mmCIF file of C-alpha atoms and ligand atoms in Angstrom:
data_model
loop_
_atom_site.group_PDB
_atom_site.id
_atom_site.type_symbol
_atom_site.label_atom_id
_atom_site.label_comp_id
_atom_site.label_asym_id
_atom_site.label_seq_id
_atom_site.Cartn_x
_atom_site.Cartn_y
_atom_site.Cartn_z
ATOM 1 C CA UNK A 29 30.547 11.051 -17.093
ATOM 2 C CA UNK A 30 34.303 11.554 -17.114
ATOM 3 C CA UNK A 31 36.267 14.076 -15.041
ATOM 4 C CA UNK A 32 39.910 15.008 -15.601
ATOM 5 C CA UNK A 33 41.350 16.170 -12.318
ATOM 6 C CA UNK A 34 44.715 17.542 -13.552
ATOM 7 C CA UNK A 35 43.145 20.006 -16.012
ATOM 8 C CA UNK A 36 42.513 22.660 -13.390
ATOM 9 C CA UNK A 37 39.986 24.112 -11.000
ATOM 10 C CA UNK A 38 37.669 25.447 -13.695
ATOM 11 C CA UNK A 39 37.095 21.986 -15.091
ATOM 12 C CA UNK A 40 36.578 20.687 -11.570
ATOM 13 C CA UNK A 41 33.765 23.179 -11.033
ATOM 14 C CA UNK A 42 32.203 22.230 -14.362
ATOM 15 C CA UNK A 43 32.534 18.603 -13.415
ATOM 16 C CA UNK A 44 30.763 19.100 -10.076
ATOM 17 C CA UNK A 45 28.021 21.138 -11.791
ATOM 18 C CA UNK A 46 27.545 18.361 -14.297
ATOM 19 C CA UNK A 47 27.344 15.885 -11.438
ATOM 20 C CA UNK A 48 24.687 17.973 -9.663
ATOM 21 C CA UNK A 49 22.634 18.285 -12.850
ATOM 22 C CA UNK A 50 22.934 14.566 -13.291
ATOM 23 C CA UNK A 51 21.574 14.023 -9.772
ATOM 24 C CA UNK A 52 18.734 16.486 -10.355
ATOM 25 C CA UNK A 53 17.580 14.398 -13.297
ATOM 26 C CA UNK A 54 17.361 11.242 -11.228
ATOM 27 C CA UNK A 55 15.381 10.106 -8.232
ATOM 28 C CA UNK A 56 16.261 10.930 -4.647
ATOM 29 C CA UNK A 57 19.213 8.958 -3.337
ATOM 30 C CA UNK A 58 17.412 7.672 -0.248
ATOM 31 C CA UNK A 59 14.656 6.307 -2.500
ATOM 32 C CA UNK A 60 17.150 4.599 -4.778
ATOM 33 C CA UNK A 61 18.809 3.030 -1.721
ATOM 34 C CA UNK A 62 15.427 1.817 -0.407
ATOM 35 C CA UNK A 63 14.560 0.262 -3.771
ATOM 36 C CA UNK A 64 17.928 -1.477 -3.937
ATOM 37 C CA UNK A 65 17.284 -2.752 -0.409
ATOM 38 C CA UNK A 66 13.938 -4.188 -1.544
ATOM 39 C CA UNK A 67 15.788 -5.737 -4.468
ATOM 40 C CA UNK A 68 18.279 -7.440 -2.158
ATOM 41 C CA UNK A 69 15.462 -8.659 0.106
ATOM 42 C CA UNK A 70 13.957 -10.305 -2.975
ATOM 43 C CA UNK A 71 17.294 -11.886 -3.825
ATOM 44 C CA UNK A 72 17.654 -13.149 -0.249
ATOM 45 C CA UNK A 73 14.195 -14.720 -0.558
ATOM 46 C CA UNK A 74 15.213 -16.546 -3.748
ATOM 47 C CA UNK A 75 12.974 -14.398 -5.896
ATOM 48 C CA UNK A 76 13.424 -12.947 -9.321
ATOM 49 C CA UNK A 77 13.974 -9.183 -9.350
ATOM 50 C CA UNK A 78 12.704 -6.423 -11.661
ATOM 51 C CA UNK A 79 15.280 -6.425 -14.465
ATOM 52 C CA UNK A 80 15.787 -2.682 -14.740
ATOM 53 C CA UNK A 81 16.373 -2.002 -11.040
ATOM 54 C CA UNK A 82 19.940 -0.835 -10.553
ATOM 55 C CA UNK A 83 20.796 -0.562 -14.252
ATOM 56 C CA UNK A 84 20.826 3.245 -14.070
ATOM 57 C CA UNK A 85 21.045 5.766 -11.237
ATOM 58 C CA UNK A 86 17.681 7.271 -12.084
ATOM 59 C CA UNK A 87 15.200 5.054 -10.313
ATOM 60 C CA UNK A 88 12.359 7.061 -11.886
ATOM 61 C CA UNK A 89 13.156 5.182 -15.090
ATOM 62 C CA UNK A 90 12.931 1.766 -13.443
ATOM 63 C CA UNK A 91 9.979 -0.516 -14.048
ATOM 64 C CA UNK A 92 7.235 -0.555 -11.377
ATOM 65 C CA UNK A 93 8.365 2.902 -10.176
ATOM 66 C CA UNK A 94 6.505 6.123 -10.930
ATOM 67 C CA UNK A 95 7.761 9.574 -10.029
ATOM 68 C CA UNK A 96 5.945 12.855 -9.770
ATOM 69 C CA UNK A 97 7.068 15.847 -11.786
ATOM 70 C CA UNK A 98 10.034 16.474 -9.588
ATOM 71 C CA UNK A 99 12.344 13.725 -8.478
ATOM 72 C CA UNK A 100 10.358 11.911 -5.818
ATOM 73 C CA UNK A 101 8.748 8.507 -6.158
ATOM 74 C CA UNK A 102 4.949 8.790 -6.163
ATOM 75 C CA UNK A 103 3.886 5.259 -7.080
ATOM 76 C CA UNK A 104 5.199 1.750 -6.511
ATOM 77 C CA UNK A 105 3.464 -1.096 -8.324
ATOM 78 C CA UNK A 106 4.935 -4.079 -6.557
ATOM 79 C CA UNK A 107 2.064 -6.470 -7.173
ATOM 80 C CA UNK A 108 3.339 -10.029 -7.656
ATOM 81 C CA UNK A 109 6.923 -8.779 -7.552
ATOM 82 C CA UNK A 110 7.874 -11.759 -5.432
ATOM 83 C CA UNK A 111 8.376 -14.587 -7.930
ATOM 84 C CA UNK A 112 10.212 -17.325 -6.161
ATOM 85 C CA UNK A 113 12.482 -19.949 -7.580
ATOM 86 C CA UNK A 114 12.540 -22.078 -4.461
ATOM 87 C CA UNK A 115 10.446 -21.602 -1.375
ATOM 88 C CA UNK A 116 10.710 -24.222 1.318
ATOM 89 C CA UNK A 117 9.064 -22.526 4.256
ATOM 90 C CA UNK A 118 5.838 -20.532 4.173
ATOM 91 C CA UNK A 119 5.806 -17.518 4.206
ATOM 92 C CA UNK A 120 8.964 -17.177 2.196
ATOM 93 C CA UNK A 121 9.101 -13.413 2.037
ATOM 94 C CA UNK A 122 9.085 -11.382 5.238
ATOM 95 C CA UNK A 123 8.746 -7.726 4.461
ATOM 96 C CA UNK A 124 9.226 -5.061 7.095
ATOM 97 C CA UNK A 125 7.054 -2.156 5.934
ATOM 98 C CA UNK A 126 9.450 0.331 7.522
ATOM 99 C CA UNK A 127 11.393 0.115 4.268
ATOM 100 C CA UNK A 128 8.750 2.324 2.634
ATOM 101 C CA UNK A 129 9.297 5.212 5.041
ATOM 102 C CA UNK A 130 11.892 6.693 2.640
ATOM 103 C CA UNK A 131 9.197 7.462 0.060
ATOM 104 C CA UNK A 132 7.827 10.692 1.495
ATOM 105 C CA UNK A 133 5.773 11.590 -1.590
ATOM 106 C CA UNK A 134 4.297 8.150 -2.138
ATOM 107 C CA UNK A 135 0.653 8.243 -3.246
ATOM 108 C CA UNK A 136 0.143 4.716 -4.482
ATOM 109 C CA UNK A 137 1.515 1.499 -2.988
ATOM 110 C CA UNK A 138 0.468 -1.820 -4.457
ATOM 111 C CA UNK A 139 1.977 -4.836 -2.705
ATOM 112 C CA UNK A 140 -0.785 -7.247 -3.671
ATOM 113 C CA UNK A 141 -0.249 -10.950 -4.274
ATOM 114 C CA UNK A 142 3.185 -11.463 -2.878
ATOM 115 C CA UNK A 143 2.185 -14.049 -0.238
ATOM 116 C CA UNK A 144 4.437 -12.035 2.023
ATOM 117 C CA UNK A 145 4.308 -11.744 5.753
ATOM 118 C CA UNK A 146 4.077 -7.993 6.266
ATOM 119 C CA UNK A 147 5.602 -6.720 9.459
ATOM 120 C CA UNK A 148 5.547 -3.412 11.245
ATOM 121 C CA UNK A 149 2.544 -1.653 9.880
ATOM 122 C CA UNK A 150 3.658 1.480 11.721
ATOM 123 C CA UNK A 151 6.299 1.768 9.021
ATOM 124 C CA UNK A 152 3.656 3.335 6.764
ATOM 125 C CA UNK A 153 2.787 6.068 9.235
ATOM 126 C CA UNK A 154 5.001 8.709 7.637
ATOM 127 C CA UNK A 155 3.396 8.307 4.214
ATOM 128 C CA UNK A 156 1.104 11.275 4.562
ATOM 129 C CA UNK A 157 0.256 11.504 0.858
ATOM 130 C CA UNK A 158 -0.841 7.896 0.463
ATOM 131 C CA UNK A 159 -4.111 7.606 -1.482
ATOM 132 C CA UNK A 160 -4.039 3.977 -2.574
ATOM 133 C CA UNK A 161 -2.902 1.020 -0.485
ATOM 134 C CA UNK A 162 -3.322 -2.533 -1.733
ATOM 135 C CA UNK A 163 -2.056 -5.249 0.583
ATOM 136 C CA UNK A 164 -4.359 -8.003 -0.632
ATOM 137 C CA UNK A 165 -2.935 -11.485 -1.019
ATOM 138 C CA UNK A 166 -0.470 -11.171 1.852
ATOM 139 C CA UNK A 167 -0.601 -11.766 5.585
ATOM 140 C CA UNK A 168 0.127 -9.451 8.452
ATOM 141 C CA UNK A 169 1.922 -10.160 11.690
ATOM 142 C CA UNK A 170 -0.326 -7.884 13.727
ATOM 143 C CA UNK A 171 -3.369 -9.697 15.067
ATOM 144 C CA UNK A 172 -5.832 -7.014 14.233
ATOM 145 C CA UNK A 173 -4.539 -4.917 11.401
ATOM 146 C CA UNK A 174 -7.790 -3.025 11.112
ATOM 147 C CA UNK A 175 -7.536 -1.677 14.646
ATOM 148 C CA UNK A 176 -4.044 -0.369 14.070
ATOM 149 C CA UNK A 177 -5.073 1.191 10.766
ATOM 150 C CA UNK A 178 -7.571 3.492 12.450
ATOM 151 C CA UNK A 179 -5.064 5.784 14.158
ATOM 152 C CA UNK A 180 -3.251 6.056 10.842
ATOM 153 C CA UNK A 181 -6.338 7.130 8.957
ATOM 154 C CA UNK A 182 -7.280 9.711 11.496
ATOM 155 C CA UNK A 183 -3.723 10.699 12.226
ATOM 156 C CA UNK A 184 -1.397 11.089 9.323
ATOM 157 C CA UNK A 185 -2.972 9.198 6.463
ATOM 158 C CA UNK A 186 -5.816 11.552 5.798
ATOM 159 C CA UNK A 187 -5.697 11.041 2.071
ATOM 160 C CA UNK A 188 -6.163 7.290 1.948
ATOM 161 C CA UNK A 189 -9.079 6.593 -0.378
ATOM 162 C CA UNK A 190 -8.520 3.076 -1.670
ATOM 163 C CA UNK A 191 -7.788 0.371 0.855
ATOM 164 C CA UNK A 192 -7.666 -3.273 -0.195
ATOM 165 C CA UNK A 193 -6.942 -5.839 2.487
ATOM 166 C CA UNK A 194 -8.517 -8.856 0.828
ATOM 167 C CA UNK A 195 -7.207 -12.323 1.677
ATOM 168 C CA UNK A 196 -5.670 -13.722 4.803
ATOM 169 C CA UNK A 197 -6.312 -10.961 7.303
ATOM 170 C CA UNK A 198 -8.153 -11.531 10.553
ATOM 171 C CA UNK A 199 -9.917 -9.514 13.215
ATOM 172 C CA UNK A 200 -13.177 -7.633 13.496
ATOM 173 C CA UNK A 201 -14.428 -4.410 11.980
ATOM 174 C CA UNK A 202 -13.471 -1.448 14.135
ATOM 175 C CA UNK A 203 -15.737 1.530 14.691
ATOM 176 C CA UNK A 204 -13.592 3.984 12.815
ATOM 177 C CA UNK A 205 -14.251 2.293 9.517
ATOM 178 C CA UNK A 206 -17.779 3.580 9.184
ATOM 179 C CA UNK A 207 -17.454 7.069 10.474
ATOM 180 C CA UNK A 208 -17.835 10.193 8.479
ATOM 181 C CA UNK A 209 -14.293 11.404 8.986
ATOM 182 C CA UNK A 210 -12.802 8.360 7.271
ATOM 183 C CA UNK A 211 -11.896 9.451 3.767
ATOM 184 C CA UNK A 212 -12.223 6.001 2.209
ATOM 185 C CA UNK A 213 -14.003 5.621 -1.112
ATOM 186 C CA UNK A 214 -13.192 1.957 -1.630
ATOM 187 C CA UNK A 215 -12.915 -0.679 1.076
ATOM 188 C CA UNK A 216 -11.934 -4.215 0.088
ATOM 189 C CA UNK A 217 -12.051 -6.813 2.835
ATOM 190 C CA UNK A 218 -13.143 -9.880 0.882
ATOM 191 C CA UNK A 219 -11.903 -13.365 1.567
ATOM 192 C CA UNK A 220 -10.670 -12.790 5.106
ATOM 193 C CA UNK A 221 -11.562 -14.350 8.443
ATOM 194 C CA UNK A 222 -13.247 -11.275 9.825
ATOM 195 C CA UNK A 223 -15.829 -11.813 12.531
ATOM 196 C CA UNK A 224 -18.390 -9.760 14.414
ATOM 197 C CA UNK A 225 -21.666 -8.041 13.914
ATOM 198 C CA UNK A 226 -22.371 -5.282 11.454
ATOM 199 C CA UNK A 227 -25.389 -4.053 13.379
ATOM 200 C CA UNK A 228 -23.946 -1.149 15.324
ATOM 201 C CA UNK A 229 -21.468 -0.202 12.627
ATOM 202 C CA UNK A 230 -23.767 0.317 9.716
ATOM 203 C CA UNK A 231 -26.025 2.864 11.283
ATOM 204 C CA UNK A 232 -23.833 5.922 11.221
ATOM 205 C CA UNK A 233 -24.150 7.942 8.080
ATOM 206 C CA UNK A 234 -21.089 7.560 5.911
ATOM 207 C CA UNK A 235 -21.151 9.685 2.819
ATOM 208 C CA UNK A 236 -17.776 8.932 1.226
ATOM 209 C CA UNK A 237 -17.793 5.174 0.703
ATOM 210 C CA UNK A 238 -18.663 4.142 -2.845
ATOM 211 C CA UNK A 239 -17.676 0.498 -2.890
ATOM 212 C CA UNK A 240 -17.529 -2.054 -0.067
ATOM 213 C CA UNK A 241 -16.600 -5.690 -0.518
ATOM 214 C CA UNK A 242 -16.899 -7.785 2.629
ATOM 215 C CA UNK A 243 -17.633 -11.015 0.776
ATOM 216 C CA UNK A 244 -16.403 -14.325 2.229
ATOM 217 C CA UNK A 245 -15.970 -13.544 5.919
ATOM 218 C CA UNK A 246 -17.777 -14.592 9.088
ATOM 219 C CA UNK A 247 -19.777 -11.437 9.654
ATOM 220 C CA UNK A 248 -23.146 -11.693 11.366
ATOM 221 C CA UNK A 249 -26.123 -9.411 11.867
ATOM 222 C CA UNK A 250 -28.444 -7.286 9.834
ATOM 223 C CA UNK A 251 -28.000 -4.856 7.023
ATOM 224 C CA UNK A 252 -29.748 -1.525 7.572
ATOM 225 C CA UNK A 253 -33.259 -1.272 6.100
ATOM 226 C CA UNK A 254 -32.409 1.721 3.997
ATOM 227 C CA UNK A 255 -28.819 1.407 2.934
ATOM 228 C CA UNK A 256 -28.860 4.474 0.727
ATOM 229 C CA UNK A 257 -29.577 6.743 3.672
ATOM 230 C CA UNK A 258 -26.565 5.333 5.512
ATOM 231 C CA UNK A 259 -24.265 5.283 2.498
ATOM 232 C CA UNK A 260 -25.652 7.898 0.089
ATOM 233 C CA UNK A 261 -22.795 7.480 -2.376
ATOM 234 C CA UNK A 262 -22.582 3.718 -2.307
ATOM 235 C CA UNK A 263 -22.693 2.032 -5.706
ATOM 236 C CA UNK A 264 -21.445 -1.481 -4.848
ATOM 237 C CA UNK A 265 -21.864 -3.545 -1.697
ATOM 238 C CA UNK A 266 -20.911 -7.216 -1.761
ATOM 239 C CA UNK A 267 -21.885 -8.947 1.489
ATOM 240 C CA UNK A 268 -22.069 -12.441 -0.032
ATOM 241 C CA UNK A 269 -20.834 -15.508 1.825
ATOM 242 C CA UNK A 270 -21.353 -14.216 5.337
ATOM 243 C CA UNK A 271 -24.072 -14.827 7.886
ATOM 244 C CA UNK A 272 -25.831 -11.529 7.298
ATOM 245 C CA UNK A 273 -29.530 -10.984 6.822
ATOM 246 C CA UNK A 274 -31.582 -8.100 5.475
ATOM 247 C CA UNK A 275 -32.511 -6.664 2.132
HETATM 248 C C1 LIG B 322 6.388 16.142 -6.070
HETATM 249 O O1 LIG B 322 7.388 16.068 -5.076
HETATM 250 C C2 LIG B 322 7.858 17.343 -4.657
HETATM 251 C C3 LIG B 322 9.069 17.155 -3.788
HETATM 252 O O2 LIG B 322 8.817 16.397 -2.655
HETATM 253 C C4 LIG B 322 6.691 18.037 -3.956
HETATM 254 O O3 LIG B 322 7.112 19.296 -3.458
HETATM 255 C C5 LIG B 322 5.577 18.224 -4.959
HETATM 256 O O4 LIG B 322 4.445 18.777 -4.341
HETATM 257 C C6 LIG B 322 5.179 16.898 -5.616
HETATM 258 N N1 LIG B 322 4.318 17.185 -6.748
HETATM 259 C C7 LIG B 322 3.184 16.528 -6.999
HETATM 260 C C8 LIG B 322 2.473 16.901 -8.235
HETATM 261 O O5 LIG B 322 2.764 15.661 -6.235
HETATM 262 C C1 LIG B 323 3.419 16.878 -14.715
HETATM 263 O O1 LIG B 323 3.512 18.048 -15.525
HETATM 264 C C2 LIG B 323 2.765 17.964 -16.712
HETATM 265 C C3 LIG B 323 3.059 19.192 -17.549
HETATM 266 O O2 LIG B 323 3.103 20.352 -16.728
HETATM 267 C C4 LIG B 323 1.283 17.831 -16.342
HETATM 268 O O3 LIG B 323 0.506 17.737 -17.526
HETATM 269 C C5 LIG B 323 1.084 16.587 -15.504
HETATM 270 O O4 LIG B 323 -0.256 16.497 -15.077
HETATM 271 C C6 LIG B 323 1.994 16.619 -14.300
HETATM 272 N N1 LIG B 323 1.907 15.347 -13.594
HETATM 273 C C7 LIG B 323 1.719 15.250 -12.282
HETATM 274 C C8 LIG B 323 1.665 13.900 -11.724
HETATM 275 O O5 LIG B 323 1.585 16.225 -11.562
HETATM 276 C C1 LIG B 324 11.386 -3.197 11.113
HETATM 277 O O1 LIG B 324 12.442 -2.301 10.856
HETATM 278 C C2 LIG B 324 12.603 -1.296 11.842
HETATM 279 C C3 LIG B 324 13.671 -0.318 11.369
HETATM 280 O O2 LIG B 324 14.753 -0.979 10.804
HETATM 281 C C4 LIG B 324 12.953 -1.944 13.175
HETATM 282 O O3 LIG B 324 13.065 -0.951 14.175
HETATM 283 C C5 LIG B 324 11.837 -2.918 13.543
HETATM 284 O O4 LIG B 324 12.188 -3.599 14.719
HETATM 285 C C6 LIG B 324 11.602 -3.915 12.437
HETATM 286 N N1 LIG B 324 10.413 -4.701 12.773
HETATM 287 C C7 LIG B 324 10.352 -6.017 12.578
HETATM 288 C C8 LIG B 324 9.085 -6.695 13.002
HETATM 289 O O5 LIG B 324 11.281 -6.636 12.103
HETATM 290 C C1 LIG B 325 -3.344 -17.584 3.085
HETATM 291 O O1 LIG B 325 -3.201 -18.427 4.218
HETATM 292 C C2 LIG B 325 -3.168 -19.812 3.886
HETATM 293 C C3 LIG B 325 -3.154 -20.609 5.172
HETATM 294 O O2 LIG B 325 -2.563 -19.883 6.204
HETATM 295 C C4 LIG B 325 -1.926 -20.079 3.026
HETATM 296 O O3 LIG B 325 -1.895 -21.426 2.650
HETATM 297 C C5 LIG B 325 -1.999 -19.201 1.768
HETATM 298 O O4 LIG B 325 -0.840 -19.343 1.017
HETATM 299 C C6 LIG B 325 -2.165 -17.741 2.134
HETATM 300 N N1 LIG B 325 -2.407 -16.975 0.922
HETATM 301 C C7 LIG B 325 -1.764 -15.859 0.654
HETATM 302 C C8 LIG B 325 -2.150 -15.205 -0.621
HETATM 303 O O5 LIG B 325 -0.920 -15.374 1.390
HETATM 304 C C1 LIG B 326 -5.757 -4.935 -5.348
HETATM 305 O O1 LIG B 326 -4.979 -5.889 -6.035
HETATM 306 C C2 LIG B 326 -5.727 -6.993 -6.517
HETATM 307 C C3 LIG B 326 -4.752 -7.994 -7.107
HETATM 308 O O2 LIG B 326 -3.717 -7.379 -7.802
HETATM 309 C C4 LIG B 326 -6.736 -6.488 -7.535
HETATM 310 O O3 LIG B 326 -7.504 -7.573 -8.004
HETATM 311 C C5 LIG B 326 -7.650 -5.478 -6.847
HETATM 312 O O4 LIG B 326 -8.549 -4.930 -7.777
HETATM 313 C C6 LIG B 326 -6.833 -4.350 -6.249
HETATM 314 N N1 LIG B 326 -7.709 -3.462 -5.476
HETATM 315 C C7 LIG B 326 -7.943 -2.202 -5.825
HETATM 316 C C8 LIG B 326 -8.799 -1.392 -4.919
HETATM 317 O O5 LIG B 326 -7.462 -1.702 -6.829
HETATM 318 C C1 LIG B 327 -15.703 -9.219 -3.876
HETATM 319 O O1 LIG B 327 -14.526 -9.975 -3.668
HETATM 320 C C2 LIG B 327 -14.651 -11.328 -4.074
HETATM 321 C C3 LIG B 327 -13.381 -12.058 -3.676
HETATM 322 O O2 LIG B 327 -12.255 -11.403 -4.133
HETATM 323 C C4 LIG B 327 -14.896 -11.372 -5.565
HETATM 324 O O3 LIG B 327 -15.069 -12.725 -5.968
HETATM 325 C C5 LIG B 327 -16.159 -10.587 -5.900
HETATM 326 O O4 LIG B 327 -16.334 -10.515 -7.289
HETATM 327 C C6 LIG B 327 -16.041 -9.159 -5.341
HETATM 328 N N1 LIG B 327 -17.308 -8.485 -5.528
HETATM 329 C C7 LIG B 327 -17.441 -7.387 -6.273
HETATM 330 C C8 LIG B 327 -18.806 -6.814 -6.376
HETATM 331 O O5 LIG B 327 -16.492 -6.858 -6.825
HETATM 332 C C1 LIG B 328 -21.385 11.989 -3.134
HETATM 333 O O1 LIG B 328 -21.594 11.986 -4.548
HETATM 334 C C2 LIG B 328 -22.010 13.242 -5.057
HETATM 335 C C3 LIG B 328 -22.369 13.067 -6.514
HETATM 336 O O2 LIG B 328 -21.411 12.285 -7.171
HETATM 337 C C4 LIG B 328 -20.860 14.238 -4.852
HETATM 338 O O3 LIG B 328 -21.229 15.515 -5.334
HETATM 339 C C5 LIG B 328 -20.553 14.345 -3.381
HETATM 340 O O4 LIG B 328 -19.421 15.160 -3.188
HETATM 341 C C6 LIG B 328 -20.281 12.974 -2.803
HETATM 342 N N1 LIG B 328 -20.154 13.113 -1.385
HETATM 343 C C7 LIG B 328 -19.047 12.803 -0.746
HETATM 344 C C8 LIG B 328 -19.031 13.059 0.730
HETATM 345 O O5 LIG B 328 -18.088 12.320 -1.325
HETATM 346 C C1 LIG B 329 -25.961 -17.561 11.465
HETATM 347 O O1 LIG B 329 -26.725 -16.686 12.294
HETATM 348 C C2 LIG B 329 -27.818 -17.323 12.920
HETATM 349 C C3 LIG B 329 -28.649 -16.227 13.602
HETATM 350 O O2 LIG B 329 -27.829 -15.320 14.281
HETATM 351 C C4 LIG B 329 -27.287 -18.368 13.881
HETATM 352 O O3 LIG B 329 -28.378 -19.036 14.502
HETATM 353 C C5 LIG B 329 -26.457 -19.388 13.077
HETATM 354 O O4 LIG B 329 -25.878 -20.331 13.962
HETATM 355 C C6 LIG B 329 -25.364 -18.695 12.308
HETATM 356 N N1 LIG B 329 -24.700 -19.640 11.413
HETATM 357 C C7 LIG B 329 -23.390 -19.712 11.295
HETATM 358 C C8 LIG B 329 -22.879 -20.745 10.319
HETATM 359 O O5 LIG B 329 -22.624 -18.995 11.925
#
C-alpha cells in the first residue's frame, strides 16, 4: 500500500480508509502480537518456527492458525510446534499459558507433544469459548493440575468438551471430574502418574462422558458393577495398566 502525503486531504482520507479496510481483512492486532511473541519464544528456545508466521499482516492466513468468519482466531494447532535444534537442559521450552489470553474467541487449542513445561494454568481462564484443549505430551508446573482445572470448568470454561492431559501429569482424580455438570465428552488421562481410588468417584451418574482413557496410571479400586447406568453415553473406557478390579 502506498500513500502520497503531498497530494491533498482527499487522498489522505482515501488512504486511511484503505488502511482500515486492510486491517478489517486481517486478524486482530493483539492476536498477531501474541503469535509473534510465541514465535520469538520458540526462537529463544532454539526451535524452528512456522515458516509463514510474520510473512503477512493477516495472521488468519498463517499455518496452524484458524479464524472464525470474522477476524478472530478460533483455532491454534500447535502440536509438535517446538522442534529444537539444540536442547541442553530439559525441559527446553517453558511456556507461560498467559500468552493465550489474547485469543478471546479461541475454541480449539492443541499444544500436544511439545515436551514443554507449561506454567500458569490460570492464563487459560479467560478463554470462555474453549471446546478442545490438548496438553498431552507436556508437563505442568502446578502439582495437581486436575484440581485447578475444576474451578475453570465450572467457572468460565463451560464449553470444554475435549480434554487431553495424557503423559507426564501427576495428582489424583478430583471429584468434579465425574459430576453431571461437567460438560466433558472426552477425557484423556493416559500415561500419567495419577493415584487414588476410583470407588467413590464412579458412582455418580454422569451422562455426558463418551470416552475415558485412564490407561497406564496407578489407580486402585473397583469399577462399578453396571457401568452403563453410571455413564449411559459411554462408548470407550480404557482402564488398562492400573490396579483396578471389576468387570
Ligand atoms: C467470531 O468472532 C466474532 C468476534 O469476536 C464473534 O462475535 C462471533 O460470534 C464469532 N463467530 C463464530 C462463528 O464463532
Ligand atoms: C462461515 O460462513 C460460511 C458461509 O456463511 C459458513 O458456511 C460457515 O459454516 C461459517 N464458518 C464458521 C466457522 O462459522
Ligand atoms: C506468566 O505471565 C504473567 C503475565 O505476564 C505473569 O504475571 C506471571 O507471573 C507469569 N507466570 C510465570 C510462572 O512465569
Ligand atoms: C516426561 O517426563 C520424563 C521424566 O521426567 C521425561 O524424560 C520426558 O521427556 C517427559 N516427556 C514429555 C513428553 O514431556
Ligand atoms: C491429543 O494429541 C495427541 C497427540 O497429538 C493425539 O494423539 C490425541 O488424539 C489428541 N487428543 C484428542 C482428544 O484429540
Ligand atoms: C489409551 O491411551 C493409551 C496411551 O496413550 C493408548 O495406548 C491406548 O490405545 C488408548 N486407549 C484407547 C481405547 O484409545
Ligand atoms: C446421550 O446420548 C443420546 C443419544 O446419542 C443423546 O440423545 C443424549 O443427548 C446424550 N446425553 C447427553 C447428556 O449428552
Ligand atoms: C493392588 O491392589 C491390591 C488390593 O488393593 C493390593 O493388595 C496390591 O498391593 C496392589 N498392587 C500394587 C502394585 O499397587
